[in-house]
Coordinates of C-alpha atoms in Angstrom, one line a residue:
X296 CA 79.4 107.1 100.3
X297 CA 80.1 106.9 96.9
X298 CA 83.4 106.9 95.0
X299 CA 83.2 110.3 93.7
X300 CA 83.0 111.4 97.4
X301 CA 86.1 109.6 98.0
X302 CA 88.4 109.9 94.9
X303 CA 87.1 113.2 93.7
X304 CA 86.5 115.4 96.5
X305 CA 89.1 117.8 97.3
X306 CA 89.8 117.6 93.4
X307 CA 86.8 119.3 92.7
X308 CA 88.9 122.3 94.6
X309 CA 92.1 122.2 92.0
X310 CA 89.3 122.2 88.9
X311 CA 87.5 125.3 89.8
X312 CA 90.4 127.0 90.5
X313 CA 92.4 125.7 86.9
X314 CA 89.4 126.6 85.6
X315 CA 89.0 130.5 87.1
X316 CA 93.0 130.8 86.1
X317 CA 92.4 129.7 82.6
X318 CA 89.4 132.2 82.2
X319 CA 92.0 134.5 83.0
X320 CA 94.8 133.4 81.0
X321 CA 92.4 132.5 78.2
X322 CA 91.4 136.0 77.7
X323 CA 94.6 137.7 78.0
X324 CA 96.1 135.3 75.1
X325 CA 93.0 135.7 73.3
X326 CA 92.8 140.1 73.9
X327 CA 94.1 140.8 70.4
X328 CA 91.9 138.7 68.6
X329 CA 88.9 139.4 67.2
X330 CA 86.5 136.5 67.9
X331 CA 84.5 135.1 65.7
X332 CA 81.0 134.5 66.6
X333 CA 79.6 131.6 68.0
X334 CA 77.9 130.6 64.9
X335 CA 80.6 131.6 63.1
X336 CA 82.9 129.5 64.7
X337 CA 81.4 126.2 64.8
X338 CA 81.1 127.1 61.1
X339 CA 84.9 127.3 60.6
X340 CA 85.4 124.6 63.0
X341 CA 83.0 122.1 61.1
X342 CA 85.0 123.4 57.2
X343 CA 88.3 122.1 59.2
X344 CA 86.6 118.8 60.1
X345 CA 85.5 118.4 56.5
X346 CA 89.1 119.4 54.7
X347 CA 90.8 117.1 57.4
X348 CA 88.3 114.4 56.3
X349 CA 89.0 114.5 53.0
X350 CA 93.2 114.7 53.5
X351 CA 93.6 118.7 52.8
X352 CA 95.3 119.3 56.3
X353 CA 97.1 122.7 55.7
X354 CA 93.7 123.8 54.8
X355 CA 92.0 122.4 57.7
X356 CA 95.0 123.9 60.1
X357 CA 94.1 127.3 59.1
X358 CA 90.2 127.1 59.8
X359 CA 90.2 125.3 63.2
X360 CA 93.3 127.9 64.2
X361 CA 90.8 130.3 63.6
X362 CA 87.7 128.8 65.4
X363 CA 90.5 127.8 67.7
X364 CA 91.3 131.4 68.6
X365 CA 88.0 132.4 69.0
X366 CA 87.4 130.3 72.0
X367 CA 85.5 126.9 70.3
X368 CA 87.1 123.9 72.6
X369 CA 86.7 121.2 70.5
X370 CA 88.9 123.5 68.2
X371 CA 91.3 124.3 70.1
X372 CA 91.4 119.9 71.0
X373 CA 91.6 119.1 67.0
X374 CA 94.3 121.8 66.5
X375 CA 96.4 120.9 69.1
X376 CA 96.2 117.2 67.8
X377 CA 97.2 118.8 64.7
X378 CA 100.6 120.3 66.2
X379 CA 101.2 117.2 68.2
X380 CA 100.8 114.8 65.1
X381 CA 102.3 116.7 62.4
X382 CA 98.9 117.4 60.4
X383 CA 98.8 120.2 57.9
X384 CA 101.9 122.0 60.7
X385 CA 105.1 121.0 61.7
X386 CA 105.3 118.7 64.8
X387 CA 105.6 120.6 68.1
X388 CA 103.9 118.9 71.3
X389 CA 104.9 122.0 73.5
X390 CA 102.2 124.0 71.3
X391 CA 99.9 121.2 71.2
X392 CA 99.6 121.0 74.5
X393 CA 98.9 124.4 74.7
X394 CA 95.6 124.0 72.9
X395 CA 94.6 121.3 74.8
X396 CA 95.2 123.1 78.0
X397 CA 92.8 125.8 77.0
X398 CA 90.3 123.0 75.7
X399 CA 91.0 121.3 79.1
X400 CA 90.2 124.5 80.9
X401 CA 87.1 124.6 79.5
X402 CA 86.3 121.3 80.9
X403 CA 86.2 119.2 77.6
X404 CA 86.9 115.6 79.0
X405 CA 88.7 114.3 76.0
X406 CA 91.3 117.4 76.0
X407 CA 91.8 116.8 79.9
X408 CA 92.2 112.8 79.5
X409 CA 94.5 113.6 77.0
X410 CA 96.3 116.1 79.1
X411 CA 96.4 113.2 81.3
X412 CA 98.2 111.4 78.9
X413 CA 101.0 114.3 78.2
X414 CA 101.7 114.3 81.3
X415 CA 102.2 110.4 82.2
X416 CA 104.4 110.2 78.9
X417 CA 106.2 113.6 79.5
X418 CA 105.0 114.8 76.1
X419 CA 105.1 118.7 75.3
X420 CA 105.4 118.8 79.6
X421 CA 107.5 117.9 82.2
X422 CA 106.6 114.4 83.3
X423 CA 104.4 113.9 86.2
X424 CA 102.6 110.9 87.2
X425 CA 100.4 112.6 89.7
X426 CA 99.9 115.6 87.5
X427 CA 98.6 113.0 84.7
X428 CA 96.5 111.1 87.9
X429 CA 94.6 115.1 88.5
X430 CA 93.8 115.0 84.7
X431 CA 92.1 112.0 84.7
X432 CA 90.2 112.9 87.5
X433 CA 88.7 115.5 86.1
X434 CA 88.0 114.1 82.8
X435 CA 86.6 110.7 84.5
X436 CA 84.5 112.7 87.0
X437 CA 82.6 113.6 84.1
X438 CA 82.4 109.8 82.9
X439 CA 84.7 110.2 80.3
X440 CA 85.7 106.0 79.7
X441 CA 89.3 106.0 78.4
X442 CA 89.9 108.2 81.4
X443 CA 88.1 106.2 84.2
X444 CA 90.3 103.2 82.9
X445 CA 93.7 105.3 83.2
X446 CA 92.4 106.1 86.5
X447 CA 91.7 102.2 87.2
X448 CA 95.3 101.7 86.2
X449 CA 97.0 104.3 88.6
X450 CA 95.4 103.1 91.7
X451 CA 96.0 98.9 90.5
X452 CA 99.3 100.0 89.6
X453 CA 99.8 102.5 92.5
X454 CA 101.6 105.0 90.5
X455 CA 101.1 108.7 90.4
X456 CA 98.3 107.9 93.6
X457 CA 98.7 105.7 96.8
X458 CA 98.3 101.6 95.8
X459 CA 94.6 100.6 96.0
X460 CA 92.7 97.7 94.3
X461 CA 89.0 98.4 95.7
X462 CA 89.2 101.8 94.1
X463 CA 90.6 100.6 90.9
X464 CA 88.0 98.2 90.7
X465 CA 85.4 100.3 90.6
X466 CA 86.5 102.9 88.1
X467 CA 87.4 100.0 86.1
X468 CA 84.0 99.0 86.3
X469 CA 82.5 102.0 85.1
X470 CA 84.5 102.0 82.3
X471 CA 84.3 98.8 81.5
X472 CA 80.2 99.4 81.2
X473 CA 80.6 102.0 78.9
X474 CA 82.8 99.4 76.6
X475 CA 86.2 100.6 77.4
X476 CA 88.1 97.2 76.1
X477 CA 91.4 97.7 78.5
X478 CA 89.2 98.1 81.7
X479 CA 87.0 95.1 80.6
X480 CA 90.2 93.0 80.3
X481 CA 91.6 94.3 83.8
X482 CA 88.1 93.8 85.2
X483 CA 88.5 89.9 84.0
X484 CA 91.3 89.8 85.6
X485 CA 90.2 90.9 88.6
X486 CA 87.7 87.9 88.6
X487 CA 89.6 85.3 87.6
X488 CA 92.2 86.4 90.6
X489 CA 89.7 87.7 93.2
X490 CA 91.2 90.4 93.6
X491 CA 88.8 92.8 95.8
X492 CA 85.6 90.7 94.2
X493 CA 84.5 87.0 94.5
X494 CA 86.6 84.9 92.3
X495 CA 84.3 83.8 89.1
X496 CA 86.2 81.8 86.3
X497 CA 82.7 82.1 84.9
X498 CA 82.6 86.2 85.1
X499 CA 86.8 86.6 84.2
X500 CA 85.8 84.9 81.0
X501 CA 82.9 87.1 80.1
X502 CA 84.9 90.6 80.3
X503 CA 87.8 88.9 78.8
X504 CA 84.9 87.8 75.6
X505 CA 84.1 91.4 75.6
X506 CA 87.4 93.1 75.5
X507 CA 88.6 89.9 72.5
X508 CA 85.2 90.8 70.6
X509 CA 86.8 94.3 69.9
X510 CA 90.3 92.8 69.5
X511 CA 92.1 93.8 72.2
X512 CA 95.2 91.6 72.4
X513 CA 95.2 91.3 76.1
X514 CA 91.8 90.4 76.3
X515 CA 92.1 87.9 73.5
X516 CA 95.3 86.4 75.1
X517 CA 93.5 86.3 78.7
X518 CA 90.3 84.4 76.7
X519 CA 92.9 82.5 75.2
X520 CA 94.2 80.7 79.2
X521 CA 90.5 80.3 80.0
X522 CA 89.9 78.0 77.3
X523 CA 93.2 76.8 77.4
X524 CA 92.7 75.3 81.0
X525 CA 88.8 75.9 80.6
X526 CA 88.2 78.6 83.2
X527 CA 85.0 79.7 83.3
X528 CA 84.5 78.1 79.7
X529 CA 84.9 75.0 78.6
X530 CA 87.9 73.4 77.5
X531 CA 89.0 73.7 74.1
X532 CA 92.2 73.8 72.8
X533 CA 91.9 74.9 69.4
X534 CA 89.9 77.7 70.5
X535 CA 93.0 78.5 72.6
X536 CA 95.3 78.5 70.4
X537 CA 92.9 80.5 68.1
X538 CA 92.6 83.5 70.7
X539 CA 97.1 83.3 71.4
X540 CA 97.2 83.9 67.2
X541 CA 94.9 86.3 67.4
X542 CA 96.6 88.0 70.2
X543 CA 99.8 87.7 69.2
X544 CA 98.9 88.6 65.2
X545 CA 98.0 92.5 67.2
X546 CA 101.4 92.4 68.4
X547 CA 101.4 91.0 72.2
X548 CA 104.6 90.4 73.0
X549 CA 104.1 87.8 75.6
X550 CA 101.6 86.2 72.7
X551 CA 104.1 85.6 70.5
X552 CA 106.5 84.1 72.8
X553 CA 103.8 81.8 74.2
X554 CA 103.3 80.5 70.3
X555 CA 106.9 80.3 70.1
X556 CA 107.6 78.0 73.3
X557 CA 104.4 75.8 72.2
X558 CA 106.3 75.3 68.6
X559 CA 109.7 74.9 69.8
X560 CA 108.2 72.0 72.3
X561 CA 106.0 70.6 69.7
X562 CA 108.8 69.5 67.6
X563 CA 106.9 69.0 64.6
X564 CA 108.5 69.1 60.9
X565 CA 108.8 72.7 60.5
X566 CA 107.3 74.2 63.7
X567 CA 111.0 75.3 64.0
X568 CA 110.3 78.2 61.6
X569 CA 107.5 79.1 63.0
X570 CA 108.9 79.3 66.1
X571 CA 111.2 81.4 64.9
X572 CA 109.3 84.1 63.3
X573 CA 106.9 84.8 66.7
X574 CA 110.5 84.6 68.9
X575 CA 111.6 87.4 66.3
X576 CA 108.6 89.0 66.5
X577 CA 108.3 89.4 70.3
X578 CA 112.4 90.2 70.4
X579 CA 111.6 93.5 67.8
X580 CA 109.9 94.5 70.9
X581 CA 112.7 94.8 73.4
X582 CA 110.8 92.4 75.2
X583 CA 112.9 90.9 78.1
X584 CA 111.7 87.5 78.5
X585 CA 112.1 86.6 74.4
X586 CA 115.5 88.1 74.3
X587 CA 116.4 85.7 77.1
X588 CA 115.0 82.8 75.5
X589 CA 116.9 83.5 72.0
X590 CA 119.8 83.6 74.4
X591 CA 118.8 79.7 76.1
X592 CA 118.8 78.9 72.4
X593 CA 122.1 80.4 70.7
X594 CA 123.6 78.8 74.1
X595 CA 122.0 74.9 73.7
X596 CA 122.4 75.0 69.8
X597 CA 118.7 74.5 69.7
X598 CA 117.1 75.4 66.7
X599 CA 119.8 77.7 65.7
X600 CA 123.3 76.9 65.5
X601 CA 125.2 77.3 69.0
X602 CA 126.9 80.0 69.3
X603 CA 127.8 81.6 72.9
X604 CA 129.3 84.6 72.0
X605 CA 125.5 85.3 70.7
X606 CA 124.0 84.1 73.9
X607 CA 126.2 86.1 75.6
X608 CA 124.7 89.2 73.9
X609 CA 121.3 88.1 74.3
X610 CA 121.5 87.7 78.0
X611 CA 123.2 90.8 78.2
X612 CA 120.3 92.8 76.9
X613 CA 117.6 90.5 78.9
X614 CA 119.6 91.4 82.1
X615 CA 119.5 95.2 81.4
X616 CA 115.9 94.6 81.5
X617 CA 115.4 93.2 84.9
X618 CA 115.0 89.6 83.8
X619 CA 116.8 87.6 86.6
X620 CA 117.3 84.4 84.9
X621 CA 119.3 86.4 81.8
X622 CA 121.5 88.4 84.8
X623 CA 122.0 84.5 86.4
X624 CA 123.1 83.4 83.0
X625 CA 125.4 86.3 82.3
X626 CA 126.8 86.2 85.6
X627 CA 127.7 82.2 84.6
X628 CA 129.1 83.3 81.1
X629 CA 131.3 85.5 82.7
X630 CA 132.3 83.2 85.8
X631 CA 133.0 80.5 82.7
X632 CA 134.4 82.6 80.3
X633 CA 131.6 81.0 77.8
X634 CA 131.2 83.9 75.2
X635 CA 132.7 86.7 77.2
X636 CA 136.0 87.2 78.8
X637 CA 136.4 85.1 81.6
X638 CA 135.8 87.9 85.0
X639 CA 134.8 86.4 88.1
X640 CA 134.0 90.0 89.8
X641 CA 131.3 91.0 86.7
X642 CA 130.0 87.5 87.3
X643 CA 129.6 87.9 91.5
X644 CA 127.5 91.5 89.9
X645 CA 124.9 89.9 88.0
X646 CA 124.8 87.3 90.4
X647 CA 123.7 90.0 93.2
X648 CA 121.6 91.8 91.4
X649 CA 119.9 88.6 90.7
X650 CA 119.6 87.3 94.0
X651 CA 118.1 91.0 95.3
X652 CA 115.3 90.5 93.0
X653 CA 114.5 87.1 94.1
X654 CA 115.8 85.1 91.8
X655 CA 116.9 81.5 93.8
X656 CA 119.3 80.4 91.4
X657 CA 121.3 83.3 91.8
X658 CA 121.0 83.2 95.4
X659 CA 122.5 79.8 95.6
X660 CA 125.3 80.8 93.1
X661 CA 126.5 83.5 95.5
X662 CA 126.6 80.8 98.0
X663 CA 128.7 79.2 96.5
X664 CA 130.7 82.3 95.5
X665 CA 131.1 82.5 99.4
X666 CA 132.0 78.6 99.9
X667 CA 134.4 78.5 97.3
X668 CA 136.1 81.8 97.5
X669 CA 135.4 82.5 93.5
X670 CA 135.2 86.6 93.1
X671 CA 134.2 86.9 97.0
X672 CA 136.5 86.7 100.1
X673 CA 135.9 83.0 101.2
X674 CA 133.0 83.1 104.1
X675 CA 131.1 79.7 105.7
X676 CA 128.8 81.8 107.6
X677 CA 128.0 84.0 103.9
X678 CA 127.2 81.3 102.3
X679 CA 125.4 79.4 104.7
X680 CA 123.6 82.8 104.8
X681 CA 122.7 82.3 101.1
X682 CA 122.1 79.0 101.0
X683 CA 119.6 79.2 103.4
X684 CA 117.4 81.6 101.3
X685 CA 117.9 79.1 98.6
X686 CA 116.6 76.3 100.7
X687 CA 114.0 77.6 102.2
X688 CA 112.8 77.9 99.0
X689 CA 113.3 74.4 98.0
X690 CA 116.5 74.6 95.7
X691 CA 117.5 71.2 95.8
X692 CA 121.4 72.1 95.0
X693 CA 120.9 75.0 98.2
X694 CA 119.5 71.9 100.1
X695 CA 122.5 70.0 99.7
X696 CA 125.4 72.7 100.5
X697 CA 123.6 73.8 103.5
X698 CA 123.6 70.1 104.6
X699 CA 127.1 70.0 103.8
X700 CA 128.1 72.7 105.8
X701 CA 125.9 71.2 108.8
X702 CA 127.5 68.2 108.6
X703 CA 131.1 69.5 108.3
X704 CA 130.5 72.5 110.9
X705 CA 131.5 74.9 108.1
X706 CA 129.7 78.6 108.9
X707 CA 127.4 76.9 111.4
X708 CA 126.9 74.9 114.8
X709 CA 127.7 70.9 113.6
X710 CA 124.0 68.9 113.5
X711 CA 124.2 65.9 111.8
X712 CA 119.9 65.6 112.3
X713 CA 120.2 68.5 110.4
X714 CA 122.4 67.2 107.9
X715 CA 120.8 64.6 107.0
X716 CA 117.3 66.4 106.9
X717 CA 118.7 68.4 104.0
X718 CA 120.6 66.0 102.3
X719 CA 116.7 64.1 102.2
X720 CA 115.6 66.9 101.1
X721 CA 117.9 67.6 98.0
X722 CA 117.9 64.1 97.1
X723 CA 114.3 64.3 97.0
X724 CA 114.3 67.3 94.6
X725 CA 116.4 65.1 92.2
X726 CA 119.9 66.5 93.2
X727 CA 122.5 63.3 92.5
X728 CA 125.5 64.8 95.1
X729 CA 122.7 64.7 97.8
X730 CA 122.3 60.8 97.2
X731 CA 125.8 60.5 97.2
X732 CA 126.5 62.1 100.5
X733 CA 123.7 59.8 102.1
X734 CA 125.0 57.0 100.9
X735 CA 129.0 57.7 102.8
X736 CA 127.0 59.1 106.3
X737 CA 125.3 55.8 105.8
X738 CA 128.2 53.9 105.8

């Protein structure tokens, strides 16, 4: 069986009737017009390509309004782009999606992938993830690319459709084929992970080459780690570093922060500016992971002068975003008082929501919340609770308290075997107080 039988059928059912509701609709909206014939209107719709061509848009509004009207879909798809743009008409996406409905209807793939799109986004309609997933069906049954690679992203991604990689695969596949450059970067990635196919460094490489050929920044920055640790290609560095410029020169976010972390560890006479400039690039983003570093930097006085007050800000808007190590950092400014008022309840908060997002330094900091009473009513058995999660994922300071309180009987049954297991452990992982404590049960 092949995948249209299994993604498409059933939505086959929703087209044909769309389609025998817009008929109707069409032609009641349509009743007081007089149509122009078909001639006619591919005429008038071709003297609105031409004027929009050459920059006359309120001229080229009023011709493919016309053909519009008169039934032409690819019209009705270029006015509506029109009204959703701002071209030659005031902006208004509720009317531009109008028009592409009605080119939609009359099963013009572009008009439905861009419906699609409207409703992913929430432009002109109600947002609807599952809505947008219909749209691309339709469009992509009819091997329309930019669609089949939307609809490669909503089952990798699982959203708007139930979670599922073979599926995805494949319709990134097909659009990948035709030369669709964000499926030939997913499809990479796919090989280079296994994901669903055999794992082939050699095949990741060539669909990352041929999304980079046509500049896609992913697909430049993926081509960029194969030749950084030469997978699938040989090694070459400069080439790497190349393919992260050019990536990051198109405005990847995660790009630009890569160049900045590789100048900021270089430590070469004047990477620091450098560095700079792709950290404040990334940050004009709003992306999480560069607003955190900024924050590591204000707070160490590295390459910009310390300041906590600024770190403190920086983290803040990292946290908002989900970045655990920012809401671990914050939660510290405000259990320190270091550029924020001193609250130990805020800093228990962003050390929670830390810890439920898996973050293992924040897990061990609640711990010790619990051991030491700080914002938290003092509990053994909490923070041996938290400590263990820590330690079982090799967090050498989580190692050591959980040893302690095996040792000492605090919040668990006394094992000195135990004990001493852990404190091997953290001292093993580097941590100093672990040596320490060996050294006394030694004695």
């Amino acid at each position: 069986m092949n995948l249209n039988s299994v993604v498409l059928m059933g939505k086959y059912a929703v087209a044909v009737l769309m389609l025998f509701v817009s008929a109707l609709s069409f032609a009641q909206d349509n009743a007081s017009v007089a149509p122009l014939s078909k001639d006619s209107a591919d005429a008038c719709y071709q003297s609105g390509v031409d004027l929009f061509s050459d920059g006359r848009y309120e001229e080229a509004v009023i011709m493919l309004k016309k053909a519009a009207e008169s039934g032409h879909a690819d019209a009705q798809y270029d006015y509506g782009l029109c009204c959703f743009n701002g071209n030659g008409i005031a902006e208004d996406k509720d009317e531009a999606v109008v028009w592409f409905r009605k080119a939609a209807f009359q099963g013009l793939p572009v008009a439905q992938y861009t419906m699609g799109n409207c409703y992913e986004y929430g432009d002109g309609v109600e947002q609807s993830s599952e809505s947008a997933v219909e749209w691309y069906m339709l469009s992509a049954g009819q091997g329309y690319a930019d669609a089949q690679a939307a609809l490669g992203i909503a089952y990798y991604s699982g959203v708007g459709v139930e979670q599922d990689n073979q599926i995805a695969a494949e319709w990134f596949r097909r659009a990948a084929e035709q030369g669709n450059a964000d499926a030939q970067s997913y499809l990479g990635t796919f090989y280079a992970n296994g994901i669903v196919v055999q794992q082939s460094g050699y095949k990741a490489a060539l669909w990352y080459q041929k999304a980079a050929d046509q500049g896609h920044p992913e697909g430049l920055y993926n081509l960029g780690y194969c030749y950084e640790f030469g997978v699938g290609v040989d090694w070459d560095e400069d080439k790497a570093m190349e393919l992260y410029e050019a990536a990051a020169s198109a405005g990847l976010a995660v790009a630009q922060l890569d160049l900045a972390l590789y100048y900021i560890e270089r430590d070469n006479l004047g990477d620091d500016e450098t560095a700079l400039e792709w950290l404040y690039a990334a940050v004009a983003q709003d992306y999480p992971d560069a607003q955190y570093l900024l924050g590591r930097l204000y707070y160490e006085g590295r390459i910009v002068g310390k300041d906590q007050e600024r770190a403190s800000r920086w983290f803040a808007m990292a946290a908002a975003q989900e970045n655990t190590e920012a809401q671990c950092d914050l939660g510290f400014c405000y259990l320190t008082g270091q550029g924020v008022r001193q609250d130990v309840e805020i800093a228990v908060r962003w050390f929670v929501k830390a810890a439920e997002l898996g973050n293992v330094r924040a897990q061990h900091n609640i711990g010790v919340c619990y051991y030491e009473g700080l914002g938290l009513e003092q509990s053994y058995e909490e923070a041996v609770k938290w400590f263990t999660l820590a330690a079982d994922k090799g967090y050498p300071d989580s190692e050591y308290y959980l040893g302690v309180c095996y040792n000492n009987g605090q919040g668990v049954g006394k094992n000195r075997s135990t004990a001493v297991k852990l404190l091997r452990r953290a001292k093993k992982g580097g941590c100093k107080e672990a040596a320490e404590a060996l050294r006394i049960l030694s004695e």
